[in-house]
Amino acid sequence: MNGMDGMAAYERRCRQLLRAYPRHYRERRGSELLGTLLDAARPGCRRPTMRDGWDLVRGGLATRLRHRPGLWRWIGYRFGVVAAAADGQEAQRLWARDDLLSPWFRAKYAVAHTLVHLPWMYGPALATDISGWYVVGSTAGMGGIWLILLLSTRTAREQLLAKHGFQPDGTALAPGDAASDDRGDDPAVGRRRRTGGLLVIDRR
Amino acid sequence: MVLREQSYLVLLALSDGPLHGYGVIKAVTELSDGRVRLGAGTLYGALDRLSGEGLVTVAAEEVVDGRHRRYYELTGPGQQVLADETARITELARRARARLARPRTAPGMGT
């Protein structure tokens, strides 16, 4: 095992740890963080020390917490009461973008809307003696809602992205918007495009 | 504004001129005589906070050996906060030295 292999293993491990950071942060700062980690690596080491690894994870989680919307705005956004997760703050707008582009968005969307519809679907049956056909009807209704949700998630995602100022692919609607100027800088996907006016082509 | 020790050391590291991330880590280690060794997560958390407060800004960017580096520098307010904090620490150290130099009084004999 030579030094190059060791450094490649080190870099791979760092990329994994950087996933603790939110997607938008990795896109904007990820390659810089990775560069600093590689600069600081001891020769021959194949993985960050426990201390350095924990420091990265803690930093990533703290950044995620710092960029989240407040509890009530989050609840309003998740359950469709308010359109925008952002309260005029850029970090929250980017949080919403991360959420909407996440592969988990469809599941989160479906669960949230199911929770909204459950009480009125099954509530009467639980509160009274109604059962049988009512429950069958409610279940069919819930199935219909799920079908609508499945078919409408993409549209909902695009509408919500537009409300936060983004195109369906996550790039900014407004030209020159710093929010998405740095897309593609994410070290977790191993490519880098443009960073603050600096064009770098570095496919790994 | 009272700074955390890490933030103070980061500002102090940048007082000599712009530095990139690893440069700041090395400078902080030297300044603290090896006592404070910043991890990348802690460093960038501190830089984000200090940038948010307008004390630090990005001076330049470059790619060296395929590694992306951003150089940070102190802003005017950053230099002012660093000078104020240094004066505060100096004054505290002066008082501490004066206090330690005084002969200790026995219990109940002090005024």
PDB file of C-alpha atoms in Angstrom:
ATOM      1  CA  MET A   1       0.000   0.000   0.000  1.00  0.00           C
ATOM      2  CA  ASN A   2       1.769   3.199  -1.103  1.00  0.00           C
ATOM      3  CA  GLY A   3       1.351   6.795   0.032  1.00  0.00           C
ATOM      4  CA  MET A   4      -0.948   7.704  -2.867  1.00  0.00           C
ATOM      5  CA  ASP A   5      -3.352   4.926  -1.949  1.00  0.00           C
ATOM      6  CA  GLY A   6      -3.213   6.056   1.658  1.00  0.00           C
ATOM      7  CA  MET A   7      -4.027   9.637   0.674  1.00  0.00           C
ATOM      8  CA  ALA A   8      -6.867   8.464  -1.576  1.00  0.00           C
ATOM      9  CA  ALA A   9      -8.295   6.476   1.329  1.00  0.00           C
ATOM     10  CA  TYR A  10      -7.909   9.516   3.589  1.00  0.00           C
ATOM     11  CA  GLU A  11      -9.677  11.743   1.069  1.00  0.00           C
ATOM     12  CA  ARG A  12     -12.499   9.207   0.633  1.00  0.00           C
ATOM     13  CA  ARG A  13     -13.045   9.078   4.371  1.00  0.00           C
ATOM     14  CA  CYS A  14     -13.057  12.884   4.572  1.00  0.00           C
ATOM     15  CA  ARG A  15     -15.702  13.046   1.838  1.00  0.00           C
ATOM     16  CA  GLN A  16     -17.860  10.672   3.842  1.00  0.00           C
ATOM     17  CA  LEU A  17     -17.463  12.768   6.988  1.00  0.00           C
ATOM     18  CA  LEU A  18     -18.285  15.968   5.084  1.00  0.00           C
ATOM     19  CA  ARG A  19     -21.750  14.566   4.507  1.00  0.00           C
ATOM     20  CA  ALA A  20     -22.497  15.760   8.034  1.00  0.00           C
ATOM     21  CA  TYR A  21     -22.714  19.247   6.484  1.00  0.00           C
ATOM     22  CA  PRO A  22     -25.829  20.403   4.647  1.00  0.00           C
ATOM     23  CA  ARG A  23     -25.848  19.964   0.894  1.00  0.00           C
ATOM     24  CA  HIS A  24     -25.733  23.690   0.082  1.00  0.00           C
ATOM     25  CA  TYR A  25     -22.795  24.166   2.459  1.00  0.00           C
ATOM     26  CA  ARG A  26     -20.863  21.331   0.833  1.00  0.00           C
ATOM     27  CA  GLU A  27     -21.554  22.838  -2.578  1.00  0.00           C
ATOM     28  CA  ARG A  28     -20.162  26.204  -1.536  1.00  0.00           C
ATOM     29  CA  ARG A  29     -17.436  25.298   0.926  1.00  0.00           C
ATOM     30  CA  GLY A  30     -16.894  21.566   0.601  1.00  0.00           C
ATOM     31  CA  SER A  31     -13.862  21.596  -1.668  1.00  0.00           C
ATOM     32  CA  GLU A  32     -12.209  24.219   0.521  1.00  0.00           C
ATOM     33  CA  LEU A  33     -12.864  22.169   3.667  1.00  0.00           C
ATOM     34  CA  LEU A  34     -11.539  19.077   1.923  1.00  0.00           C
ATOM     35  CA  GLY A  35      -8.419  20.980   0.811  1.00  0.00           C
ATOM     36  CA  THR A  36      -7.768  22.093   4.391  1.00  0.00           C
ATOM     37  CA  LEU A  37      -8.235  18.541   5.664  1.00  0.00           C
ATOM     38  CA  LEU A  38      -5.782  17.216   3.060  1.00  0.00           C
ATOM     39  CA  ASP A  39      -3.286  19.991   3.860  1.00  0.00           C
ATOM     40  CA  ALA A  40      -3.497  19.121   7.558  1.00  0.00           C
ATOM     41  CA  ALA A  41      -3.224  15.349   7.053  1.00  0.00           C
ATOM     42  CA  ARG A  42      -0.208  13.648   8.572  1.00  0.00           C
ATOM     43  CA  PRO A  43       1.909  11.819   5.988  1.00  0.00           C
ATOM     44  CA  GLY A  44       0.914   8.202   5.610  1.00  0.00           C
ATOM     45  CA  CYS A  45      -2.318   8.343   7.541  1.00  0.00           C
ATOM     46  CA  ARG A  46      -5.256   6.603   5.896  1.00  0.00           C
ATOM     47  CA  ARG A  47      -8.088   8.166   7.854  1.00  0.00           C
ATOM     48  CA  PRO A  48      -8.696  11.230  10.006  1.00  0.00           C
ATOM     49  CA  THR A  49      -8.133  10.726  13.707  1.00  0.00           C
ATOM     50  CA  MET A  50     -11.152  10.133  15.920  1.00  0.00           C
ATOM     51  CA  ARG A  51     -10.780  13.670  17.233  1.00  0.00           C
ATOM     52  CA  ASP A  52     -10.709  15.230  13.744  1.00  0.00           C
ATOM     53  CA  GLY A  53     -13.583  13.048  12.574  1.00  0.00           C
ATOM     54  CA  TRP A  54     -15.740  14.018  15.522  1.00  0.00           C
ATOM     55  CA  ASP A  55     -14.800  17.676  15.042  1.00  0.00           C
ATOM     56  CA  LEU A  56     -16.074  17.524  11.442  1.00  0.00           C
ATOM     57  CA  VAL A  57     -19.296  15.726  12.354  1.00  0.00           C
ATOM     58  CA  ARG A  58     -19.961  18.157  15.189  1.00  0.00           C
ATOM     59  CA  GLY A  59     -19.248  21.119  12.889  1.00  0.00           C
ATOM     60  CA  GLY A  60     -21.583  19.689  10.237  1.00  0.00           C
ATOM     61  CA  LEU A  61     -24.419  19.046  12.665  1.00  0.00           C
ATOM     62  CA  ALA A  62     -24.008  22.512  14.211  1.00  0.00           C
ATOM     63  CA  THR A  63     -24.208  24.033  10.721  1.00  0.00           C
ATOM     64  CA  ARG A  64     -27.357  22.027   9.970  1.00  0.00           C
ATOM     65  CA  LEU A  65     -28.949  23.222  13.210  1.00  0.00           C
ATOM     66  CA  ARG A  66     -27.924  26.826  12.604  1.00  0.00           C
ATOM     67  CA  HIS A  67     -29.474  26.866   9.126  1.00  0.00           C
ATOM     68  CA  ARG A  68     -32.798  25.221  10.009  1.00  0.00           C
ATOM     69  CA  PRO A  69     -35.939  27.338  10.153  1.00  0.00           C
ATOM     70  CA  GLY A  70     -37.549  27.815  13.566  1.00  0.00           C
ATOM     71  CA  LEU A  71     -39.867  25.087  14.899  1.00  0.00           C
ATOM     72  CA  TRP A  72     -43.178  26.755  14.011  1.00  0.00           C
ATOM     73  CA  ARG A  73     -42.048  27.798  10.565  1.00  0.00           C
ATOM     74  CA  TRP A  74     -40.731  24.288   9.984  1.00  0.00           C
ATOM     75  CA  ILE A  75     -44.077  22.775  11.027  1.00  0.00           C
ATOM     76  CA  GLY A  76     -45.934  25.265   8.828  1.00  0.00           C
ATOM     77  CA  TYR A  77     -43.692  24.497   5.870  1.00  0.00           C
ATOM     78  CA  ARG A  78     -43.737  20.729   6.315  1.00  0.00           C
ATOM     79  CA  PHE A  79     -47.525  20.547   6.633  1.00  0.00           C
ATOM     80  CA  GLY A  80     -48.191  23.018   3.843  1.00  0.00           C
ATOM     81  CA  VAL A  81     -49.576  25.825   6.032  1.00  0.00           C
ATOM     82  CA  VAL A  82     -46.944  28.348   4.967  1.00  0.00           C
ATOM     83  CA  ALA A  83     -45.409  28.287   1.520  1.00  0.00           C
ATOM     84  CA  ALA A  84     -41.857  29.261   2.397  1.00  0.00           C
ATOM     85  CA  ALA A  85     -39.509  27.833   4.998  1.00  0.00           C
ATOM     86  CA  ALA A  86     -37.403  30.965   4.760  1.00  0.00           C
ATOM     87  CA  ASP A  87     -38.230  33.940   6.898  1.00  0.00           C
ATOM     88  CA  GLY A  88     -36.245  36.326   4.712  1.00  0.00           C
ATOM     89  CA  GLN A  89     -33.027  34.551   5.694  1.00  0.00           C
ATOM     90  CA  GLU A  90     -30.708  33.172   3.060  1.00  0.00           C
ATOM     91  CA  ALA A  91     -29.625  30.164   5.124  1.00  0.00           C
ATOM     92  CA  GLN A  92     -33.242  29.032   5.507  1.00  0.00           C
ATOM     93  CA  ARG A  93     -33.916  29.494   1.818  1.00  0.00           C
ATOM     94  CA  LEU A  94     -30.958  27.226   1.100  1.00  0.00           C
ATOM     95  CA  TRP A  95     -32.196  24.786   3.745  1.00  0.00           C
ATOM     96  CA  ALA A  96     -35.511  24.596   1.873  1.00  0.00           C
ATOM     97  CA  ARG A  97     -33.646  23.980  -1.392  1.00  0.00           C
ATOM     98  CA  ASP A  98     -31.709  21.118   0.215  1.00  0.00           C
ATOM     99  CA  ASP A  99     -34.943  19.677   1.574  1.00  0.00           C
ATOM    100  CA  LEU A 100     -36.759  19.922  -1.758  1.00  0.00           C
ATOM    101  CA  LEU A 101     -33.898  18.368  -3.733  1.00  0.00           C
ATOM    102  CA  SER A 102     -33.379  15.590  -1.208  1.00  0.00           C
ATOM    103  CA  PRO A 103     -34.226  12.044  -2.344  1.00  0.00           C
ATOM    104  CA  TRP A 104     -36.254  11.806   0.875  1.00  0.00           C
ATOM    105  CA  PHE A 105     -38.537  14.707  -0.049  1.00  0.00           C
ATOM    106  CA  ARG A 106     -41.241  12.481  -1.585  1.00  0.00           C
ATOM    107  CA  ALA A 107     -41.420  10.367   1.573  1.00  0.00           C
ATOM    108  CA  LYS A 108     -41.486  13.415   3.860  1.00  0.00           C
ATOM    109  CA  TYR A 109     -44.178  15.032   1.715  1.00  0.00           C
ATOM    110  CA  ALA A 110     -46.322  11.883   1.739  1.00  0.00           C
ATOM    111  CA  VAL A 111     -45.973  11.323   5.498  1.00  0.00           C
ATOM    112  CA  ALA A 112     -46.782  14.959   6.321  1.00  0.00           C
ATOM    113  CA  HIS A 113     -49.905  14.988   4.147  1.00  0.00           C
ATOM    114  CA  THR A 114     -51.016  11.613   5.450  1.00  0.00           C
ATOM    115  CA  LEU A 115     -50.786  12.970   8.991  1.00  0.00           C
ATOM    116  CA  VAL A 116     -52.860  15.988   7.940  1.00  0.00           C
ATOM    117  CA  HIS A 117     -55.602  13.827   6.413  1.00  0.00           C
ATOM    118  CA  LEU A 118     -55.651  10.992   8.950  1.00  0.00           C
ATOM    119  CA  PRO A 119     -57.729  12.739  11.636  1.00  0.00           C
ATOM    120  CA  TRP A 120     -60.678  13.598   9.442  1.00  0.00           C
ATOM    121  CA  MET A 121     -60.503  10.291   7.566  1.00  0.00           C
ATOM    122  CA  TYR A 122     -60.531   7.993  10.560  1.00  0.00           C
ATOM    123  CA  GLY A 123     -61.424  10.370  13.406  1.00  0.00           C
ATOM    124  CA  PRO A 124     -65.206   9.984  13.087  1.00  0.00           C
ATOM    125  CA  ALA A 125     -64.922   6.179  12.975  1.00  0.00           C
ATOM    126  CA  LEU A 126     -62.810   6.173  16.147  1.00  0.00           C
ATOM    127  CA  ALA A 127     -64.935   8.747  17.960  1.00  0.00           C
ATOM    128  CA  THR A 128     -68.260   7.041  17.273  1.00  0.00           C
ATOM    129  CA  ASP A 129     -69.497   3.556  16.677  1.00  0.00           C
ATOM    130  CA  ILE A 130     -69.309   3.934  12.922  1.00  0.00           C
ATOM    131  CA  SER A 131     -67.304   1.166  11.396  1.00  0.00           C
ATOM    132  CA  GLY A 132     -67.404  -1.291   8.537  1.00  0.00           C
ATOM    133  CA  TRP A 133     -68.130   0.480   5.298  1.00  0.00           C
ATOM    134  CA  TYR A 134     -67.046   3.855   6.683  1.00  0.00           C
ATOM    135  CA  VAL A 135     -63.570   2.502   7.458  1.00  0.00           C
ATOM    136  CA  VAL A 136     -63.418   0.825   4.053  1.00  0.00           C
ATOM    137  CA  GLY A 137     -64.438   4.110   2.438  1.00  0.00           C
ATOM    138  CA  SER A 138     -61.874   6.041   4.507  1.00  0.00           C
ATOM    139  CA  THR A 139     -59.143   3.607   3.528  1.00  0.00           C
ATOM    140  CA  ALA A 140     -60.087   3.934  -0.131  1.00  0.00           C
ATOM    141  CA  GLY A 141     -60.077   7.711   0.304  1.00  0.00           C
ATOM    142  CA  MET A 142     -56.641   7.557   1.890  1.00  0.00           C
ATOM    143  CA  GLY A 143     -55.450   5.404  -1.014  1.00  0.00           C
ATOM    144  CA  GLY A 144     -56.762   8.061  -3.393  1.00  0.00           C
ATOM    145  CA  ILE A 145     -54.923  10.776  -1.468  1.00  0.00           C
ATOM    146  CA  TRP A 146     -51.715   8.738  -1.654  1.00  0.00           C
ATOM    147  CA  LEU A 147     -52.169   8.340  -5.392  1.00  0.00           C
ATOM    148  CA  ILE A 148     -52.687  12.084  -5.798  1.00  0.00           C
ATOM    149  CA  LEU A 149     -49.632  12.712  -3.612  1.00  0.00           C
ATOM    150  CA  LEU A 150     -47.498  10.362  -5.694  1.00  0.00           C
ATOM    151  CA  LEU A 151     -48.591  12.066  -8.890  1.00  0.00           C
ATOM    152  CA  SER A 152     -48.321  15.604  -7.550  1.00  0.00           C
ATOM    153  CA  THR A 153     -45.001  15.447  -5.659  1.00  0.00           C
ATOM    154  CA  ARG A 154     -42.965  16.563  -8.636  1.00  0.00           C
ATOM    155  CA  THR A 155     -45.234  19.543  -9.304  1.00  0.00           C
ATOM    156  CA  ALA A 156     -45.303  20.425  -5.618  1.00  0.00           C
ATOM    157  CA  ARG A 157     -41.509  20.215  -5.460  1.00  0.00           C
ATOM    158  CA  GLU A 158     -41.146  22.496  -8.482  1.00  0.00           C
ATOM    159  CA  GLN A 159     -43.683  24.990  -7.137  1.00  0.00           C
ATOM    160  CA  LEU A 160     -41.976  25.094  -3.753  1.00  0.00           C
ATOM    161  CA  LEU A 161     -38.557  25.502  -5.377  1.00  0.00           C
ATOM    162  CA  ALA A 162     -39.930  28.417  -7.413  1.00  0.00           C
ATOM    163  CA  LYS A 163     -41.395  29.994  -4.253  1.00  0.00           C
ATOM    164  CA  HIS A 164     -37.924  29.882  -2.730  1.00  0.00           C
ATOM    165  CA  GLY A 165     -36.381  31.397  -5.866  1.00  0.00           C
ATOM    166  CA  PHE A 166     -34.994  28.264  -7.522  1.00  0.00           C
ATOM    167  CA  GLN A 167     -35.457  26.458 -10.797  1.00  0.00           C
ATOM    168  CA  PRO A 168     -36.452  22.761 -10.765  1.00  0.00           C
ATOM    169  CA  ASP A 169     -32.788  21.702 -10.868  1.00  0.00           C
ATOM    170  CA  GLY A 170     -31.921  23.892  -7.871  1.00  0.00           C
ATOM    171  CA  THR A 171     -30.180  26.709  -9.722  1.00  0.00           C
ATOM    172  CA  ALA A 172     -31.285  30.207  -8.812  1.00  0.00           C
ATOM    173  CA  LEU A 173     -34.075  31.904 -10.735  1.00  0.00           C
ATOM    174  CA  ALA A 174     -32.368  35.271 -10.428  1.00  0.00           C
ATOM    175  CA  PRO A 175     -29.161  35.513 -12.462  1.00  0.00           C
ATOM    176  CA  GLY A 176     -26.096  36.055 -10.318  1.00  0.00           C
ATOM    177  CA  ASP A 177     -27.812  34.728  -7.190  1.00  0.00           C
ATOM    178  CA  ALA A 178     -24.981  33.642  -4.893  1.00  0.00           C
ATOM    179  CA  ALA A 179     -27.166  30.833  -3.621  1.00  0.00           C
ATOM    180  CA  SER A 180     -26.456  28.634  -6.575  1.00  0.00           C
ATOM    181  CA  ASP A 181     -23.447  30.172  -8.217  1.00  0.00           C
ATOM    182  CA  ASP A 182     -21.282  27.559  -6.592  1.00  0.00           C
ATOM    183  CA  ARG A 183     -23.274  24.481  -7.505  1.00  0.00           C
ATOM    184  CA  GLY A 184     -21.120  21.541  -8.367  1.00  0.00           C
ATOM    185  CA  ASP A 185     -18.439  22.251  -5.785  1.00  0.00           C
ATOM    186  CA  ASP A 186     -19.598  19.368  -3.637  1.00  0.00           C
ATOM    187  CA  PRO A 187     -16.660  17.104  -2.765  1.00  0.00           C
ATOM    188  CA  ALA A 188     -19.105  14.378  -1.841  1.00  0.00           C
ATOM    189  CA  VAL A 189     -19.914  13.922  -5.532  1.00  0.00           C
ATOM    190  CA  GLY A 190     -16.305  14.299  -6.600  1.00  0.00           C
ATOM    191  CA  ARG A 191     -16.600  17.184  -9.010  1.00  0.00           C
ATOM    192  CA  ARG A 192     -16.060  20.860  -8.929  1.00  0.00           C
ATOM    193  CA  ARG A 193     -17.236  23.528 -11.305  1.00  0.00           C
ATOM    194  CA  ARG A 194     -17.068  27.147 -10.407  1.00  0.00           C
ATOM    195  CA  THR A 195     -16.113  28.839  -7.175  1.00  0.00           C
ATOM    196  CA  GLY A 196     -16.343  32.565  -6.720  1.00  0.00           C
ATOM    197  CA  GLY A 197     -15.374  33.442 -10.252  1.00  0.00           C
ATOM    198  CA  LEU A 198     -12.739  30.702 -10.388  1.00  0.00           C
ATOM    199  CA  LEU A 199     -13.237  28.039 -13.007  1.00  0.00           C
ATOM    200  CA  VAL A 200     -11.793  24.707 -12.030  1.00  0.00           C
ATOM    201  CA  ILE A 201     -12.248  21.475 -13.894  1.00  0.00           C
ATOM    202  CA  ASP A 202     -11.193  18.616 -11.728  1.00  0.00           C
ATOM    203  CA  ARG A 203     -12.971  15.363 -12.365  1.00  0.00           C
ATOM    204  CA  ARG A 204     -12.029  12.571 -10.024  1.00  0.00           C
TER     205      ARG A 204
ATOM    206  CA  MET B   1     -17.627  42.333  22.362  1.00  0.00           C
ATOM    207  CA  VAL B   2     -16.039  39.482  24.304  1.00  0.00           C
ATOM    208  CA  LEU B   3     -14.625  36.802  22.024  1.00  0.00           C
ATOM    209  CA  ARG B   4     -14.202  33.107  22.662  1.00  0.00           C
ATOM    210  CA  GLU B   5     -10.586  32.105  22.888  1.00  0.00           C
ATOM    211  CA  GLN B   6     -10.725  30.256  19.552  1.00  0.00           C
ATOM    212  CA  SER B   7     -12.235  33.253  17.774  1.00  0.00           C
ATOM    213  CA  TYR B   8      -9.641  35.542  19.344  1.00  0.00           C
ATOM    214  CA  LEU B   9      -6.825  33.272  18.207  1.00  0.00           C
ATOM    215  CA  VAL B  10      -8.235  33.096  14.674  1.00  0.00           C
ATOM    216  CA  LEU B  11      -8.396  36.910  14.508  1.00  0.00           C
ATOM    217  CA  LEU B  12      -4.895  37.129  15.932  1.00  0.00           C
ATOM    218  CA  ALA B  13      -3.638  34.616  13.344  1.00  0.00           C
ATOM    219  CA  LEU B  14      -5.058  36.808  10.582  1.00  0.00           C
ATOM    220  CA  SER B  15      -3.513  39.993  11.969  1.00  0.00           C
ATOM    221  CA  ASP B  16      -0.282  39.304  10.031  1.00  0.00           C
ATOM    222  CA  GLY B  17      -2.089  39.131   6.690  1.00  0.00           C
ATOM    223  CA  PRO B  18      -4.409  36.834   4.713  1.00  0.00           C
ATOM    224  CA  LEU B  19      -4.199  33.110   5.447  1.00  0.00           C
ATOM    225  CA  HIS B  20      -5.969  30.029   4.088  1.00  0.00           C
ATOM    226  CA  GLY B  21      -7.623  27.436   6.325  1.00  0.00           C
ATOM    227  CA  TYR B  22      -4.562  25.328   7.054  1.00  0.00           C
ATOM    228  CA  GLY B  23      -2.469  28.492   7.498  1.00  0.00           C
ATOM    229  CA  VAL B  24      -4.865  29.607  10.227  1.00  0.00           C
ATOM    230  CA  ILE B  25      -4.683  26.197  11.923  1.00  0.00           C
ATOM    231  CA  LYS B  26      -0.864  26.323  11.963  1.00  0.00           C
ATOM    232  CA  ALA B  27      -0.760  29.933  13.172  1.00  0.00           C
ATOM    233  CA  VAL B  28      -3.221  29.219  15.993  1.00  0.00           C
ATOM    234  CA  THR B  29      -1.187  26.196  17.096  1.00  0.00           C
ATOM    235  CA  GLU B  30       1.978  28.354  17.173  1.00  0.00           C
ATOM    236  CA  LEU B  31       0.296  31.279  18.944  1.00  0.00           C
ATOM    237  CA  SER B  32      -1.124  29.024  21.643  1.00  0.00           C
ATOM    238  CA  ASP B  33       2.190  27.187  22.009  1.00  0.00           C
ATOM    239  CA  GLY B  34       0.552  23.949  20.880  1.00  0.00           C
ATOM    240  CA  ARG B  35      -2.258  24.145  23.440  1.00  0.00           C
ATOM    241  CA  VAL B  36      -5.048  24.872  20.911  1.00  0.00           C
ATOM    242  CA  ARG B  37      -5.169  22.682  17.835  1.00  0.00           C
ATOM    243  CA  LEU B  38      -8.171  23.662  15.722  1.00  0.00           C
ATOM    244  CA  GLY B  39      -9.959  20.943  13.788  1.00  0.00           C
ATOM    245  CA  ALA B  40     -11.358  21.847  10.368  1.00  0.00           C
ATOM    246  CA  GLY B  41     -14.950  21.706  11.665  1.00  0.00           C
ATOM    247  CA  THR B  42     -14.191  24.107  14.515  1.00  0.00           C
ATOM    248  CA  LEU B  43     -12.159  26.415  12.279  1.00  0.00           C
ATOM    249  CA  TYR B  44     -14.872  26.803   9.652  1.00  0.00           C
ATOM    250  CA  GLY B  45     -17.536  27.235  12.322  1.00  0.00           C
ATOM    251  CA  ALA B  46     -15.455  30.096  13.760  1.00  0.00           C
ATOM    252  CA  LEU B  47     -14.791  31.584  10.309  1.00  0.00           C
ATOM    253  CA  ASP B  48     -18.522  31.456   9.479  1.00  0.00           C
ATOM    254  CA  ARG B  49     -19.375  33.224  12.741  1.00  0.00           C
ATOM    255  CA  LEU B  50     -16.660  35.854  12.293  1.00  0.00           C
ATOM    256  CA  SER B  51     -17.642  36.431   8.650  1.00  0.00           C
ATOM    257  CA  GLY B  52     -21.286  36.754   9.716  1.00  0.00           C
ATOM    258  CA  GLU B  53     -20.262  39.422  12.214  1.00  0.00           C
ATOM    259  CA  GLY B  54     -18.278  41.253   9.546  1.00  0.00           C
ATOM    260  CA  LEU B  55     -14.921  40.740  11.294  1.00  0.00           C
ATOM    261  CA  VAL B  56     -13.366  38.555   8.605  1.00  0.00           C
ATOM    262  CA  THR B  57     -13.721  38.462   4.832  1.00  0.00           C
ATOM    263  CA  VAL B  58     -12.465  36.393   1.902  1.00  0.00           C
ATOM    264  CA  ALA B  59      -9.397  38.045   0.357  1.00  0.00           C
ATOM    265  CA  ALA B  60      -8.583  35.631  -2.479  1.00  0.00           C
ATOM    266  CA  GLU B  61      -9.017  32.111  -3.796  1.00  0.00           C
ATOM    267  CA  GLU B  62      -6.701  29.746  -5.597  1.00  0.00           C
ATOM    268  CA  VAL B  63      -6.236  26.100  -6.441  1.00  0.00           C
ATOM    269  CA  VAL B  64      -2.905  24.562  -5.464  1.00  0.00           C
ATOM    270  CA  ASP B  65      -2.170  20.931  -6.392  1.00  0.00           C
ATOM    271  CA  GLY B  66      -5.875  20.442  -7.041  1.00  0.00           C
ATOM    272  CA  ARG B  67      -6.762  21.764  -3.591  1.00  0.00           C
ATOM    273  CA  HIS B  68      -9.081  24.701  -3.289  1.00  0.00           C
ATOM    274  CA  ARG B  69      -7.866  27.421  -0.947  1.00  0.00           C
ATOM    275  CA  ARG B  70      -9.676  30.526   0.238  1.00  0.00           C
ATOM    276  CA  TYR B  71      -7.653  33.224   1.930  1.00  0.00           C
ATOM    277  CA  TYR B  72      -9.241  35.146   4.783  1.00  0.00           C
ATOM    278  CA  GLU B  73      -8.297  38.556   6.098  1.00  0.00           C
ATOM    279  CA  LEU B  74      -9.381  40.882   8.886  1.00  0.00           C
ATOM    280  CA  THR B  75     -11.825  43.661   8.095  1.00  0.00           C
ATOM    281  CA  GLY B  76     -11.592  47.118   9.695  1.00  0.00           C
ATOM    282  CA  PRO B  77     -14.093  46.174  12.429  1.00  0.00           C
ATOM    283  CA  GLY B  78     -12.189  42.895  12.858  1.00  0.00           C
ATOM    284  CA  GLN B  79      -8.958  44.775  13.553  1.00  0.00           C
ATOM    285  CA  GLN B  80     -10.783  47.040  15.996  1.00  0.00           C
ATOM    286  CA  VAL B  81     -12.368  44.119  17.872  1.00  0.00           C
ATOM    287  CA  LEU B  82      -8.974  42.379  18.017  1.00  0.00           C
ATOM    288  CA  ALA B  83      -7.314  45.529  19.399  1.00  0.00           C
ATOM    289  CA  ASP B  84     -10.101  46.011  21.985  1.00  0.00           C
ATOM    290  CA  GLU B  85      -9.962  42.377  23.087  1.00  0.00           C
ATOM    291  CA  THR B  86      -6.165  42.486  23.339  1.00  0.00           C
ATOM    292  CA  ALA B  87      -6.394  45.630  25.492  1.00  0.00           C
ATOM    293  CA  ARG B  88      -8.985  43.912  27.707  1.00  0.00           C
ATOM    294  CA  ILE B  89      -6.823  40.810  28.154  1.00  0.00           C
ATOM    295  CA  THR B  90      -3.722  42.952  28.805  1.00  0.00           C
ATOM    296  CA  GLU B  91      -5.554  44.920  31.483  1.00  0.00           C
ATOM    297  CA  LEU B  92      -6.861  41.717  33.048  1.00  0.00           C
ATOM    298  CA  ALA B  93      -3.336  40.240  33.083  1.00  0.00           C
ATOM    299  CA  ARG B  94      -1.966  43.456  34.653  1.00  0.00           C
ATOM    300  CA  ARG B  95      -4.557  43.291  37.429  1.00  0.00           C
ATOM    301  CA  ALA B  96      -3.910  39.593  37.911  1.00  0.00           C
ATOM    302  CA  ARG B  97      -0.155  40.193  38.263  1.00  0.00           C
ATOM    303  CA  ALA B  98      -0.719  43.020  40.748  1.00  0.00           C
ATOM    304  CA  ARG B  99      -3.066  40.846  42.772  1.00  0.00           C
ATOM    305  CA  LEU B 100      -0.703  37.882  42.774  1.00  0.00           C
ATOM    306  CA  ALA B 101       2.231  40.093  43.791  1.00  0.00           C
ATOM    307  CA  ARG B 102       0.465  41.281  46.933  1.00  0.00           C
ATOM    308  CA  PRO B 103       1.239  39.375  50.122  1.00  0.00           C
ATOM    309  CA  ARG B 104      -1.571  37.047  51.078  1.00  0.00           C
ATOM    310  CA  THR B 105      -3.536  38.169  54.105  1.00  0.00           C
ATOM    311  CA  ALA B 106      -4.648  35.804  56.794  1.00  0.00           C
ATOM    312  CA  PRO B 107      -8.419  35.131  57.055  1.00  0.00           C
ATOM    313  CA  GLY B 108     -10.217  37.935  58.912  1.00  0.00           C
ATOM    314  CA  MET B 109      -7.289  40.368  58.638  1.00  0.00           C
ATOM    315  CA  GLY B 110      -8.143  41.855  55.244  1.00  0.00           C
ATOM    316  CA  THR B 111     -10.010  45.148  54.961  1.00  0.00           C
TER     317      THR B 111
END
